[in-house]
GROMACS .gro file of C-alpha atoms in nm:
model
  148
    1MET     CA    1   0.001   0.000   0.001
    2SER     CA    2   0.122   0.355  -0.065
    3GLY     CA    3   0.081   0.477   0.293
    4ALA     CA    4  -0.275   0.601   0.254
    5SER     CA    5  -0.513   0.450   0.507
    6ALA     CA    6  -0.805   0.250   0.378
    7ASN     CA    7  -1.156   0.392   0.416
    8ARG     CA    8  -1.324   0.164   0.665
    9GLY     CA    9  -1.656   0.356   0.663
   10ILE     CA   10  -1.875   0.405   0.966
   11THR     CA   11  -1.983   0.147   1.218
   12VAL     CA   12  -2.353   0.057   1.206
   13SER     CA   13  -2.553  -0.197   1.398
   14GLU     CA   14  -2.607  -0.546   1.259
   15ALA     CA   15  -2.980  -0.470   1.223
   16GLU     CA   16  -2.913  -0.146   1.028
   17PHE     CA   17  -2.672  -0.324   0.792
   18ARG     CA   18  -2.925  -0.604   0.733
   19ARG     CA   19  -3.200  -0.341   0.672
   20LEU     CA   20  -2.987  -0.161   0.411
   21TRP     CA   21  -2.887  -0.490   0.246
   22ALA     CA   22  -3.251  -0.603   0.227
   23ASP     CA   23  -3.362  -0.275   0.067
   24ARG     CA   24  -3.363  -0.373  -0.302
   25SER     CA   25  -3.415  -0.015  -0.406
   26LEU     CA   26  -3.054   0.060  -0.302
   27THR     CA   27  -2.751  -0.048  -0.502
   28ARG     CA   28  -2.439  -0.172  -0.322
   29ASP     CA   29  -2.273   0.157  -0.406
   30GLN     CA   30  -2.560   0.355  -0.256
   31ILE     CA   31  -2.536   0.144   0.062
   32GLY     CA   32  -2.161   0.213   0.063
   33GLN     CA   33  -2.224   0.589   0.046
   34ARG     CA   34  -2.453   0.559   0.351
   35LEU     CA   35  -2.181   0.365   0.530
   36GLY     CA   36  -1.930   0.645   0.502
   37GLY     CA   37  -1.827   0.625   0.140
   38ILE     CA   38  -1.702   0.265   0.114
   39SER     CA   39  -1.715   0.083  -0.217
   40GLY     CA   40  -1.996  -0.147  -0.330
   41GLU     CA   41  -1.740  -0.430  -0.328
   42ALA     CA   42  -1.666  -0.358   0.041
   43VAL     CA   43  -2.040  -0.366   0.111
   44ARG     CA   44  -2.062  -0.706  -0.064
   45ASN     CA   45  -1.770  -0.832   0.141
   46ARG     CA   46  -1.933  -0.721   0.466
   47ALA     CA   47  -2.256  -0.895   0.362
   48MET     CA   48  -2.075  -1.216   0.280
   49ALA     CA   49  -1.899  -1.206   0.616
   50ARG     CA   50  -2.241  -1.180   0.784
   51GLY     CA   51  -2.378  -1.470   0.577
   52LEU     CA   52  -2.639  -1.254   0.398
   53PRO     CA   53  -2.781  -1.372   0.063
   54PHE     CA   54  -2.619  -1.266  -0.265
   55ARG     CA   55  -2.785  -0.966  -0.436
   56GLY     CA   56  -2.599  -0.926  -0.764
   57LYS     CA   57  -2.469  -0.599  -0.895
   58CYS     CA   58  -2.792  -0.423  -0.992
   59LYS     CA   59  -3.082  -0.278  -0.796
   60ARG     CA   60  -3.336  -0.479  -0.985
   61HIS     CA   61  -3.336  -0.653  -1.315
   62ILE     CA   62  -3.709  -0.584  -1.345
   63ALA     CA   63  -3.876  -0.263  -1.235
   64ALA     CA   64  -4.110  -0.281  -0.935
   65VAL     CA   65  -4.432  -0.200  -1.116
   66GLN     CA   66  -4.734  -0.198  -0.895
   67ASP     CA   67  -4.975  -0.093  -1.174
   68GLU     CA   68  -4.887  -0.283  -1.495
   69ALA     CA   69  -5.171  -0.115  -1.683
   70GLU     CA   70  -5.024   0.229  -1.606
   71PHE     CA   71  -4.679   0.111  -1.703
   72GLU     CA   72  -4.820  -0.011  -2.033
   73ARG     CA   73  -4.999   0.317  -2.096
   74MET     CA   74  -4.676   0.507  -2.019
   75TRP     CA   75  -4.472   0.281  -2.250
   76LEU     CA   76  -4.721   0.304  -2.535
   77ALA     CA   77  -4.748   0.686  -2.489
   78ASN     CA   78  -4.373   0.689  -2.547
   79VAL     CA   79  -4.266   0.823  -2.210
   80SER     CA   80  -3.889   0.811  -2.226
   81SER     CA   81  -3.708   0.515  -2.069
   82SER     CA   82  -3.499   0.759  -1.863
   83VAL     CA   83  -3.811   0.918  -1.719
   84LEU     CA   84  -3.965   0.578  -1.645
   85ALA     CA   85  -3.638   0.463  -1.476
   86GLU     CA   86  -3.645   0.772  -1.254
   87HIS     CA   87  -4.013   0.722  -1.176
   88TYR     CA   88  -3.969   0.351  -1.080
   89ARG     CA   89  -3.623   0.405  -0.925
   90CYS     CA   90  -3.445   0.152  -1.139
   91SER     CA   91  -3.223   0.135  -1.448
   92ARG     CA   92  -3.327   0.192  -1.811
   93ALA     CA   93  -3.234  -0.172  -1.874
   94ALA     CA   94  -3.480  -0.275  -1.605
   95ILE     CA   95  -3.751  -0.068  -1.777
   96ARG     CA   96  -3.677  -0.242  -2.110
   97LYS     CA   97  -3.683  -0.583  -1.947
   98THR     CA   98  -4.016  -0.506  -1.775
   99ALA     CA   99  -4.165  -0.396  -2.106
  100LYS     CA  100  -4.045  -0.719  -2.267
  101ARG     CA  101  -4.187  -0.926  -1.980
  102LEU     CA  102  -4.524  -0.754  -2.030
  103GLY     CA  103  -4.512  -0.828  -2.400
  104LEU     CA  104  -4.494  -0.462  -2.503
  105PRO     CA  105  -4.349  -0.369  -2.842
  106SER     CA  106  -3.990  -0.240  -2.861
  107ARG     CA  107  -3.970   0.135  -2.935
  108LYS     CA  108  -3.769   0.365  -3.152
  109SER     CA  109  -3.688   0.718  -3.049
  110TRP     CA  110  -3.939   0.841  -3.305
  111PRO     CA  111  -4.214   0.949  -3.255
  112ARG     CA  112  -4.081   1.199  -3.010
  113GLN     CA  113  -4.074   1.078  -2.650
  114ILE     CA  114  -4.280   1.261  -2.392
  115SER     CA  115  -4.228   1.377  -2.033
  116MET     CA  116  -4.408   1.241  -1.730
  117ALA     CA  117  -4.603   1.566  -1.698
  118LYS     CA  118  -4.732   1.535  -2.058
  119PHE     CA  119  -4.823   1.169  -1.992
  120ARG     CA  120  -5.018   1.263  -1.679
  121GLU     CA  121  -5.205   1.527  -1.880
  122ILE     CA  122  -5.289   1.280  -2.157
  123ASP     CA  123  -5.386   1.013  -1.905
  124ALA     CA  124  -5.615   1.248  -1.715
  125VAL     CA  125  -5.799   1.335  -2.041
  126ARG     CA  126  -5.828   0.960  -2.121
  127ALA     CA  127  -5.971   0.890  -1.774
  128MET     CA  128  -6.224   1.174  -1.809
  129HIS     CA  129  -6.339   1.041  -2.143
  130GLU     CA  130  -6.387   0.696  -1.990
  131ILE     CA  131  -6.594   0.836  -1.706
  132ALA     CA  132  -6.801   1.046  -1.942
  133ALA     CA  133  -6.872   0.749  -2.169
  134LYS     CA  134  -6.974   0.536  -1.869
  135ASN     CA  135  -7.202   0.812  -1.737
  136ARG     CA  136  -7.357   0.865  -2.078
  137ALA     CA  137  -7.426   0.489  -2.117
  138GLU     CA  138  -7.587   0.478  -1.770
  139TRP     CA  139  -7.797   0.786  -1.849
  140GLU     CA  140  -7.911   0.643  -2.184
  141ALA     CA  141  -7.998   0.308  -2.023
  142LYS     CA  142  -8.200   0.485  -1.747
  143HIS     CA  143  -8.392   0.693  -2.002
  144ARG     CA  144  -8.463   0.394  -2.226
  145GLU     CA  145  -8.610   0.209  -1.930
  146ALA     CA  146  -8.822   0.514  -1.843
  147ALA     CA  147  -8.947   0.537  -2.202
  148GLU     CA  148  -9.063   0.175  -2.212
   0.00000   0.00000   0.00000
């Protein structure tokens, strides 16, 4: 070694380390930053020493999508992969793999990709149209019954 002392990070409780390791939204490097700036490799070594399960190098290989229908609408509306990755707190690769898992078509950069704000605006209009159509159908059914 060249005389520089190694960064040993900060000391945390066993429970806190296990909590950080179990949080799949954090990468090993992010855990390392919380532990005083140690490397992701050092985090992995600490986990192995504690007998914790292997996590791999990435946060997730598939995005944690609670609402697959919304993800599909965002994908088909051409919300950019970068924006989706930020929204779901994962990598762009995870977004692409999630789209593939859901059977969505691959995309080109054209037509122009849209922001999350523009998607929300478009989705709100779509939802209002659905509600209006439902209300109109109920109104028409009610008036048909009354006419008979």
